[in-house]
mmCIF file of C-alpha atoms in Angstrom:
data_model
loop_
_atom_site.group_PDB
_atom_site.id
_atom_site.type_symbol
_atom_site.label_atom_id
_atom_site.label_comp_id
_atom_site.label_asym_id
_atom_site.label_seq_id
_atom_site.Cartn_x
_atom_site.Cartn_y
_atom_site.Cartn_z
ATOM 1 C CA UNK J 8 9.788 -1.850 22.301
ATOM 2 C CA UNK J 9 6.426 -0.069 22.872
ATOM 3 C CA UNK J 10 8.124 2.617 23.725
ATOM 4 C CA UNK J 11 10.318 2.933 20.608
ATOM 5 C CA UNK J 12 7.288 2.116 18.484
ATOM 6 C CA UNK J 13 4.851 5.054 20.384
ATOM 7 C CA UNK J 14 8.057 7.461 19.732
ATOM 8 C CA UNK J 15 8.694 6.584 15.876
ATOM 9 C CA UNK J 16 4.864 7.058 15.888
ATOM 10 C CA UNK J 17 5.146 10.975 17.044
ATOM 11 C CA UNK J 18 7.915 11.473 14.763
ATOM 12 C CA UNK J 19 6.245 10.090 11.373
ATOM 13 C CA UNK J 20 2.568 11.947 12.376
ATOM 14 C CA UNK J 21 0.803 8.269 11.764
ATOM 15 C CA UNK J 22 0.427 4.998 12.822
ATOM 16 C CA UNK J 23 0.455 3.541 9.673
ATOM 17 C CA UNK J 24 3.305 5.314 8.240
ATOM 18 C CA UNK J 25 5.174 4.156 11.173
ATOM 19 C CA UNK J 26 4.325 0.680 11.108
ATOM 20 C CA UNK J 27 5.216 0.468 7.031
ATOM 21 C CA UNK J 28 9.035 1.825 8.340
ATOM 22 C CA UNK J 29 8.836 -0.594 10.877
ATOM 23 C CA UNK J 30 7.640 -3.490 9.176
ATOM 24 C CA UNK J 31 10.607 -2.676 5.682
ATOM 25 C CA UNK J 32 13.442 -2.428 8.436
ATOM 26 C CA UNK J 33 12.843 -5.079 10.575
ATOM 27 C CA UNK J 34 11.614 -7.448 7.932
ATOM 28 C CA UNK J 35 15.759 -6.636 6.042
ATOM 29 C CA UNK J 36 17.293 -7.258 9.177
ATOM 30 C CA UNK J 37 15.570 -10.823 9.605
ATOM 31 C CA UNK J 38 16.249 -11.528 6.063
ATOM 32 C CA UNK J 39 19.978 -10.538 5.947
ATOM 33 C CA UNK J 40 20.463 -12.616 9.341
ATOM 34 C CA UNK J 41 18.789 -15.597 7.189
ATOM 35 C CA UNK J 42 20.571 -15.139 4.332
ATOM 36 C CA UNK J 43 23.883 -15.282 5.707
ATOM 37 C CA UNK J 44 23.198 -17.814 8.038
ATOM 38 C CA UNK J 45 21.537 -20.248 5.335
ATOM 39 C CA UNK J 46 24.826 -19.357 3.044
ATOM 40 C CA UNK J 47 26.824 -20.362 5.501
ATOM 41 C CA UNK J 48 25.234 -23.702 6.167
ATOM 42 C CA UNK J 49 25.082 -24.062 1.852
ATOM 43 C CA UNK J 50 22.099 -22.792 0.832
ATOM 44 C CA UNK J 51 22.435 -21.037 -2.423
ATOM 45 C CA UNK J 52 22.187 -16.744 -2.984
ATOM 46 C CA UNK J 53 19.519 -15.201 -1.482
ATOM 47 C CA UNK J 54 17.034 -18.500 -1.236
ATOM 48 C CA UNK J 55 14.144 -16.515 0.371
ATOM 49 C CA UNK J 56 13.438 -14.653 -2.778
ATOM 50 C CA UNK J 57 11.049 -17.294 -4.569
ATOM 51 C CA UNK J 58 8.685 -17.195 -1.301
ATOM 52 C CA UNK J 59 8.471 -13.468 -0.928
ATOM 53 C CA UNK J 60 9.731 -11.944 -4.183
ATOM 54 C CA UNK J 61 7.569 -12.035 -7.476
ATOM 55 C CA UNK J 62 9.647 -14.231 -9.964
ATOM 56 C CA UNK J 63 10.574 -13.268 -13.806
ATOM 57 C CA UNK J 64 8.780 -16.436 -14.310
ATOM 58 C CA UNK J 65 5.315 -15.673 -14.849
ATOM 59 C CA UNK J 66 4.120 -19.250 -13.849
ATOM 60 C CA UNK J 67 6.165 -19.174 -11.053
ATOM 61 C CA UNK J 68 4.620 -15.571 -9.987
ATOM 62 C CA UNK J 69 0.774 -16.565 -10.717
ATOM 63 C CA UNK J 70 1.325 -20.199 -8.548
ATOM 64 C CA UNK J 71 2.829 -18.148 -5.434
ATOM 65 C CA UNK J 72 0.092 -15.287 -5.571
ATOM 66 C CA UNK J 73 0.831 -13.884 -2.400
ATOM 67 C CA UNK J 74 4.220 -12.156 -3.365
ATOM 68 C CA UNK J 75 2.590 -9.505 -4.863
ATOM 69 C CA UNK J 76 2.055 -8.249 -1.485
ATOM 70 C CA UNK J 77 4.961 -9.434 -0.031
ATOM 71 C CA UNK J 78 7.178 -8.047 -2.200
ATOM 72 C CA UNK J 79 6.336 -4.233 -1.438
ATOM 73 C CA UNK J 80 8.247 -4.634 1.933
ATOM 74 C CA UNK J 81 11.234 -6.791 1.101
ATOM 75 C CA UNK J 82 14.400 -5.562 0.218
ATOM 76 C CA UNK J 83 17.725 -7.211 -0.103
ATOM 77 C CA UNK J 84 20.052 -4.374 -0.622
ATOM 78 C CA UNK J 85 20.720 -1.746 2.391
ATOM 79 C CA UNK J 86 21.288 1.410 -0.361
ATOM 80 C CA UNK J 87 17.477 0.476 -1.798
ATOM 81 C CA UNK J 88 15.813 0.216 1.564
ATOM 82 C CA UNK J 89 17.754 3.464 2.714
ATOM 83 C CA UNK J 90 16.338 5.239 -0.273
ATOM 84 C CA UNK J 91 12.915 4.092 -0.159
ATOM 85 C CA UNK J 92 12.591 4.179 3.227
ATOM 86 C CA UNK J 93 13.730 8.490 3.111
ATOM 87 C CA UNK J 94 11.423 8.844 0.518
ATOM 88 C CA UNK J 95 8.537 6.848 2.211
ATOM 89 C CA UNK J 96 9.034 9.131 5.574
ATOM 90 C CA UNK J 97 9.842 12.361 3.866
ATOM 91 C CA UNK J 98 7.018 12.235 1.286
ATOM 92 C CA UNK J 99 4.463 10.289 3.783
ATOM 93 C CA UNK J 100 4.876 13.287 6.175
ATOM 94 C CA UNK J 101 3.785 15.611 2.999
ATOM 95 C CA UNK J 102 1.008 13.476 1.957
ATOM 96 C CA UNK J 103 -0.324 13.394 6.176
ATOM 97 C CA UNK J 104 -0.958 17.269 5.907
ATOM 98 C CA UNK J 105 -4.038 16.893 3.660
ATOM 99 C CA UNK J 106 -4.900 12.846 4.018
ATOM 100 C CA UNK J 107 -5.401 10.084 6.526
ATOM 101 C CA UNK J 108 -4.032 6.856 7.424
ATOM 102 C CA UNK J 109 -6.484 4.994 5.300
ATOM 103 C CA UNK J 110 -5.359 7.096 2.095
ATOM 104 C CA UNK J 111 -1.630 6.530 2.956
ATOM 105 C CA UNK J 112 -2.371 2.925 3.059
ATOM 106 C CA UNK J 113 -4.339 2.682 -0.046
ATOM 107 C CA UNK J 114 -1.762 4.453 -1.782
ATOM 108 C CA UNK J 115 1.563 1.853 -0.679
ATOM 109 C CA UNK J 116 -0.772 -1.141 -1.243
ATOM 110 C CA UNK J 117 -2.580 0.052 -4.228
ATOM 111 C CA UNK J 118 0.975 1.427 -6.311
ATOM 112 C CA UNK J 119 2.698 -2.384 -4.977
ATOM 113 C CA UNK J 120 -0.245 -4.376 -6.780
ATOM 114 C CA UNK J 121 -0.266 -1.993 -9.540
ATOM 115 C CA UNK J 122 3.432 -1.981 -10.014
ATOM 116 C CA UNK J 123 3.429 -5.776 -9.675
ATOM 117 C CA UNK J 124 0.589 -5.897 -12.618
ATOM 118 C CA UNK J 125 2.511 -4.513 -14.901
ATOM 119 C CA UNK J 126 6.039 -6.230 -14.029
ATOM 120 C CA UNK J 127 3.974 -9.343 -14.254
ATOM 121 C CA UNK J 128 2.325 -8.005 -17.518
ATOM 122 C CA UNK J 129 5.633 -6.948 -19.400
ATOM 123 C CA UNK J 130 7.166 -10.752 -18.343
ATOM 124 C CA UNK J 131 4.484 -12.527 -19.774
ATOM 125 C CA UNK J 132 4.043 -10.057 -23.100
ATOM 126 C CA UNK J 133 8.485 -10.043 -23.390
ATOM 127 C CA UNK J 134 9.250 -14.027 -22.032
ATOM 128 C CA UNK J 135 12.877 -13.969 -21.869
ATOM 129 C CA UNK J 136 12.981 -10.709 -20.802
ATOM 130 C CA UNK J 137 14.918 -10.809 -17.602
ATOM 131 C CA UNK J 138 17.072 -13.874 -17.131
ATOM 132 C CA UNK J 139 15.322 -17.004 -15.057
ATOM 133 C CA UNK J 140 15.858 -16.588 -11.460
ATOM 134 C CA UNK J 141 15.259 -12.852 -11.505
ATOM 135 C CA UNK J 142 13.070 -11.527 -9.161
ATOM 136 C CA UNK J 143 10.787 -8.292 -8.163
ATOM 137 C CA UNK J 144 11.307 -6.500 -4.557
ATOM 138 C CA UNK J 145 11.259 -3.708 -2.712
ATOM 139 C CA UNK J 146 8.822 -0.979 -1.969
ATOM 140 C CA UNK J 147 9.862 1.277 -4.748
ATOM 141 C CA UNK J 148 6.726 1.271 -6.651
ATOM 142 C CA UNK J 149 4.418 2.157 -3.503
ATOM 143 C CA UNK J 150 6.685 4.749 -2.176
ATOM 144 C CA UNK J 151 6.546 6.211 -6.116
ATOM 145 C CA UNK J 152 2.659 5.930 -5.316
ATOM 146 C CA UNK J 153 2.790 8.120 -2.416
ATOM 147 C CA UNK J 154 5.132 10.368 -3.686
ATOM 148 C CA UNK J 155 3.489 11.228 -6.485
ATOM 149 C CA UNK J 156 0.275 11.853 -4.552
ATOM 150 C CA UNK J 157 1.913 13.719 -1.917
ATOM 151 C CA UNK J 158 2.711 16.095 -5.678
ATOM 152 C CA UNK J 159 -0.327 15.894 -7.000
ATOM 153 C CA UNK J 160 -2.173 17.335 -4.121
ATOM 154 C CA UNK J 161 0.565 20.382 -2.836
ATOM 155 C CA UNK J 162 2.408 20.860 -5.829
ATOM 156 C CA UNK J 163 3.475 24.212 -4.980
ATOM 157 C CA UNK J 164 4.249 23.377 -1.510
ATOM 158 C CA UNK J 165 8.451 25.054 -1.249
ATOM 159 C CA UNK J 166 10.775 22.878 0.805
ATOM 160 C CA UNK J 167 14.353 23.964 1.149
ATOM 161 C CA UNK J 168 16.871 21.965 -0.535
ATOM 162 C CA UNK J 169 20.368 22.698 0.870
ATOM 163 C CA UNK J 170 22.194 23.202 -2.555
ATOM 164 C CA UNK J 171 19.118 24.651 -4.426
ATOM 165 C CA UNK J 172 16.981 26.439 -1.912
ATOM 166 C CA UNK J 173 13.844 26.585 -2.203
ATOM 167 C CA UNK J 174 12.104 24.144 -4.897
ATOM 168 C CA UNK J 175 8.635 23.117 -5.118
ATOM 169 C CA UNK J 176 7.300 19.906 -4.000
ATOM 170 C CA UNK J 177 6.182 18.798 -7.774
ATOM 171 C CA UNK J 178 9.813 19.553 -9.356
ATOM 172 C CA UNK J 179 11.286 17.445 -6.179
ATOM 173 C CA UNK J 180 9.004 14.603 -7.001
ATOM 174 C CA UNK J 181 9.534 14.468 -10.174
ATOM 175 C CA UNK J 182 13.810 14.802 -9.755
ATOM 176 C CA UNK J 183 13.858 12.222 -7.455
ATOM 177 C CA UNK J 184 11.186 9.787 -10.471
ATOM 178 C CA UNK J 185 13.712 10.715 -12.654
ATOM 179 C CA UNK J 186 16.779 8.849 -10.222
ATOM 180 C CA UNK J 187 14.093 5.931 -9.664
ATOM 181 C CA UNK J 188 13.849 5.366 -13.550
ATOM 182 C CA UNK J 189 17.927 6.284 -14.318
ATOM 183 C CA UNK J 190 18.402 2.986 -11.778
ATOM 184 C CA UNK J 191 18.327 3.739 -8.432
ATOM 185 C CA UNK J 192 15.699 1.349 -6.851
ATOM 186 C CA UNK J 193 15.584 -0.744 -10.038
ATOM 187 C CA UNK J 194 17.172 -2.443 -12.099
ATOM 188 C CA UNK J 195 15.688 -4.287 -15.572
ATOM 189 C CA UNK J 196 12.996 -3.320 -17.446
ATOM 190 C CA UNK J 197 10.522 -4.919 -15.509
ATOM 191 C CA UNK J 198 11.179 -3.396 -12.288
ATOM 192 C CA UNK J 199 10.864 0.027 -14.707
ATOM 193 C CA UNK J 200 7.643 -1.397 -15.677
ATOM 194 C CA UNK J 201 6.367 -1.920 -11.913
ATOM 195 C CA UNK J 202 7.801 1.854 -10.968
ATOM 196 C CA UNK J 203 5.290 3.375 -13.943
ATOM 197 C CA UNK J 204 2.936 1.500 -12.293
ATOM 198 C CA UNK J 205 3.000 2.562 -8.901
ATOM 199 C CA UNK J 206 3.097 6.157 -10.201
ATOM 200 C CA UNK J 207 -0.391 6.074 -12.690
ATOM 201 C CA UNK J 208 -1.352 4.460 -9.544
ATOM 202 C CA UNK J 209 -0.702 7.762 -7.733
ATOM 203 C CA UNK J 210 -2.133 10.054 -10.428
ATOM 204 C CA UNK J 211 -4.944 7.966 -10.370
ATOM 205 C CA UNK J 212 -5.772 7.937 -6.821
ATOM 206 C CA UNK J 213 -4.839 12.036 -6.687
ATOM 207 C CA UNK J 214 -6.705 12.602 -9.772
ATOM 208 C CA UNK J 215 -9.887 10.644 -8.542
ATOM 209 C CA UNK J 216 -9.866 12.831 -5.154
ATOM 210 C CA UNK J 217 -9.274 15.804 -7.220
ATOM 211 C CA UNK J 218 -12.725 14.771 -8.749
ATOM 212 C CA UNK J 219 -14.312 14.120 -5.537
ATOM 213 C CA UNK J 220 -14.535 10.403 -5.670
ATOM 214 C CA UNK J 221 -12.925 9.350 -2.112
ATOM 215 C CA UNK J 222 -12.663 5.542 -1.629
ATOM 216 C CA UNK J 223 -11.676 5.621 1.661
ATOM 217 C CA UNK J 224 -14.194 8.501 2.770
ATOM 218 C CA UNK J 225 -16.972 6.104 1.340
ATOM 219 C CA UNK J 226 -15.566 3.316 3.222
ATOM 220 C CA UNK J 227 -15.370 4.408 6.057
ATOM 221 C CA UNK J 228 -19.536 5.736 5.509
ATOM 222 C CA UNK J 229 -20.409 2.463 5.088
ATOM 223 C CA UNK J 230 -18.381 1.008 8.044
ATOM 224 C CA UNK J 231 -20.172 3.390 10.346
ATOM 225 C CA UNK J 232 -23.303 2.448 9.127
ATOM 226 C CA UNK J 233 -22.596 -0.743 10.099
ATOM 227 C CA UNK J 234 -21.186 -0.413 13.374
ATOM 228 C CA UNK J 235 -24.134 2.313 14.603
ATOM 229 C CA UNK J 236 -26.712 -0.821 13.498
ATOM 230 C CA UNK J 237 -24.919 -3.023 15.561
ATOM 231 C CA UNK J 238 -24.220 -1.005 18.582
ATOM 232 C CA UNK J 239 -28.051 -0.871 18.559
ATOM 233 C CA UNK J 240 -28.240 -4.384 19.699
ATOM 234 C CA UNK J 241 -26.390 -3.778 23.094
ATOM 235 C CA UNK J 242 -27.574 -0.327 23.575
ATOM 236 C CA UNK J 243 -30.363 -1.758 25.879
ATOM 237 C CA UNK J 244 -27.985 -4.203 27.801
ATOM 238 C CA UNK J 245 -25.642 -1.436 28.052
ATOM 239 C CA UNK J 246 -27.918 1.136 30.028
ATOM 240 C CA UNK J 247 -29.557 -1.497 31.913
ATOM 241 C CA UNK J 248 -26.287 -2.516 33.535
ATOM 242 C CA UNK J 249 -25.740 1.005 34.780
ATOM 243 C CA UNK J 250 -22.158 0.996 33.598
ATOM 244 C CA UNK J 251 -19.721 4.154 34.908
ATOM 245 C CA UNK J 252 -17.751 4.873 31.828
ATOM 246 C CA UNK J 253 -14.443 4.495 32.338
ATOM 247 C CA UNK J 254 -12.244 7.776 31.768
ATOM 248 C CA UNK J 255 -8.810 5.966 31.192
ATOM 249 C CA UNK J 256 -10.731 3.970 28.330
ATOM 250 C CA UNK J 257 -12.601 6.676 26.950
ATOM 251 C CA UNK J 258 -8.883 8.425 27.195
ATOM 252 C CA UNK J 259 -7.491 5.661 25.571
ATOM 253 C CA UNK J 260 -10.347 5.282 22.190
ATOM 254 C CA UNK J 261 -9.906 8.982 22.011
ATOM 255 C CA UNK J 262 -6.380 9.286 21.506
ATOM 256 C CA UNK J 263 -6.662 6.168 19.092
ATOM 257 C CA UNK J 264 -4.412 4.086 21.035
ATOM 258 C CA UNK J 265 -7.384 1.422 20.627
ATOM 259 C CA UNK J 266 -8.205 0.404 17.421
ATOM 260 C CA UNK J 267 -11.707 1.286 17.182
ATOM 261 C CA UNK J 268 -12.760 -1.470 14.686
ATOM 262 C CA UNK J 269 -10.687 -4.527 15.774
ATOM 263 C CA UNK J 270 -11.466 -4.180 19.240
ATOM 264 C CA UNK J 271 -14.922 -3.333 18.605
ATOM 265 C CA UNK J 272 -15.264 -6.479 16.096
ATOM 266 C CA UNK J 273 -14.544 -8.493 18.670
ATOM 267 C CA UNK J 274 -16.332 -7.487 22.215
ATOM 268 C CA UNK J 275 -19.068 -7.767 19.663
ATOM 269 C CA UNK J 276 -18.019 -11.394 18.509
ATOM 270 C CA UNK J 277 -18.156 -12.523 22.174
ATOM 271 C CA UNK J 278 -21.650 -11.020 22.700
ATOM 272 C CA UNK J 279 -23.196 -12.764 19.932
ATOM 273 C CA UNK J 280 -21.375 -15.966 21.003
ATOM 274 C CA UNK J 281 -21.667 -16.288 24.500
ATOM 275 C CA UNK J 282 -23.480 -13.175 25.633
ATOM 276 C CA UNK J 283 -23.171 -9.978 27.135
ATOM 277 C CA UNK J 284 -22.628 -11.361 30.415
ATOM 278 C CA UNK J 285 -19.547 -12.789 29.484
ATOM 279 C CA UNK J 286 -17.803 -9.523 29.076
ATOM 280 C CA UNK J 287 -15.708 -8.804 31.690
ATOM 281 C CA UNK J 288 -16.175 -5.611 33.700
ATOM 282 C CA UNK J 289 -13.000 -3.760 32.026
ATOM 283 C CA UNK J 290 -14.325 -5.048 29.094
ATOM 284 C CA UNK J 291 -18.144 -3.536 29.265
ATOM 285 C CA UNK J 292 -15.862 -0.747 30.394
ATOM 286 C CA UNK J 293 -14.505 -0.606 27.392
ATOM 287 C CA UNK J 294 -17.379 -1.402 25.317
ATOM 288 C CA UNK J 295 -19.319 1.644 26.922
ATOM 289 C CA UNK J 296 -16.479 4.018 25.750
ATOM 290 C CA UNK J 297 -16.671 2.763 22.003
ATOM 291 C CA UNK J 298 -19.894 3.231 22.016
ATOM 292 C CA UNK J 299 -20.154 6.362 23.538
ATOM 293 C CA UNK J 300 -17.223 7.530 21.094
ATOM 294 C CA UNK J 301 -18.772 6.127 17.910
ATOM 295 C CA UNK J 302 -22.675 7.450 18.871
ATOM 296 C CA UNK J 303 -21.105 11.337 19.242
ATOM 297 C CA UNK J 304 -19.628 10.824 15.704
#
């Protein structure tokens, strides 16, 4: 399994990327096997959809909150994942030549709770609009997020298309908008709804780093602040225990197999509770290659 997941990682160009494929595919499997094993034993349609689908209901989808992030990676129907997830990859991999992780992330998550705003907004403004028991899924509005970023910031990037040659990357995006809206991916009008929102969530986000306003960039500032103050506090302990840095670990931070923050976060979380000297020696190992990583930064 680690394996597979470190190869799908080299093929997409980033971890996150990677993990959002992951997470849609494997998340349809275990919900098809469910389905049709609760059907057979008499439980009705697709039951799962009230806990992780946002309802046409708008009670119902303000009183289970948490679908509005759930939602963005469930899908139901093979042909819906199969489209999302080829745009997802295909437009990801665009979007990876000029941003990061972080932005790739900011865009899925950002265009899902957008979309699911407004399909929440246009239920409660049109009651009665889609018939009771309808529900909101799939990750069409975030991958519309990322596509139209990936647009807005190489819009004259020319891929080959095998009927049309060569086309630019903005006339693509917009072709394949067009398809979303015509149906494919959606459905009523407020899916429709939750698609414009994921893509004004795009132009947004593109339009704002156009400007030079970079959420993430200023994030990630602040989070280096933080961690340089607090690496501070074991600096002393650090060079008074004479560690030998480790080469596989400093290897291993490097390459970003480790996730810098996380595992940071929590040797320091076991410092401040029980001490330095509770870390083990791979782990103030360890500790002395973050720090050594995160001081050359």
């Amino acid at each position: 399994m680690t394996a597979f997941i470190e190869k799908t990682k080299r093929v997409c160009g980033s971890g996150v990327l990677a993990w959002l494929l992951i997470l849609n595919c494997c998340l349809f499997l275990v919900l098809w096997i469910t389905v049709m094993v609760g059907n057979y034993f008499g439980a009705p349609g697709n039951f799962t959809m009230q806990w992780l689908c946002i309802s046409s209901s708008v009670p119902d989808a303000l009183t289970h909150a948490w679908t509005a992030l759930t939602y963005m990676v469930t899908h139901y129907d093979f042909l819906h994942l199969l489209f999302n997830m080829l745009w997802l990859f295909w437009f990801g991999k665009i979007l990876m030549t000029t941003l990061t992780d972080r932005h790739l992330l900011w865009l899925y998550i950002g265009g899902g709770l957008v979309g699911a705003i407004f399909y929440i907004g246009v239920q409660a403004a049109s009651p009665g609009l889609s018939p009771a028991g309808t529900y909101l899924c799939g990750a069409s509005a975030s991958v519309l997020a990322i596509m139209t970023g990936a647009a807005m910031r190489t819009p004259d990037l020319r891929l080959y298309l095998l009927v049309f040659g060569e086309v630019k990357l903005k006339w693509i995006a917009i072709g394949c908008i067009l398809l979303t809206f015509a149906g494919i991916g959606g459905g009523n009008t407020g899916g429709q709804a939750a698609h414009v929102g994921g893509v004004l969530f795009g132009l947004a986000f593109a339009f704002a780093l156009k400007k030079g306003f970079d959420p993430v960039k200023k994030m990630n500032e602040e989070v280096k602040v933080r961690r340089k103050a607090v690496l501070k506090v074991v600096d002393t302990p650090l060079r008074r225990s004479n560690v030998v840095r480790d080469g596989h670990a400093v290897a291993k931070a490097a390459s970003g197999k480790l996730s810098d923050a996380g595992r940071l976060d929590a040797l320091l979380d076991k410092i401040r509770l029980s001490g330095y000297t509770s870390l083990t020696e791979t782990e103030r190992k360890e500790l002395n290659a973050l720090s050594q990583r995160l001081n050359s930064n």
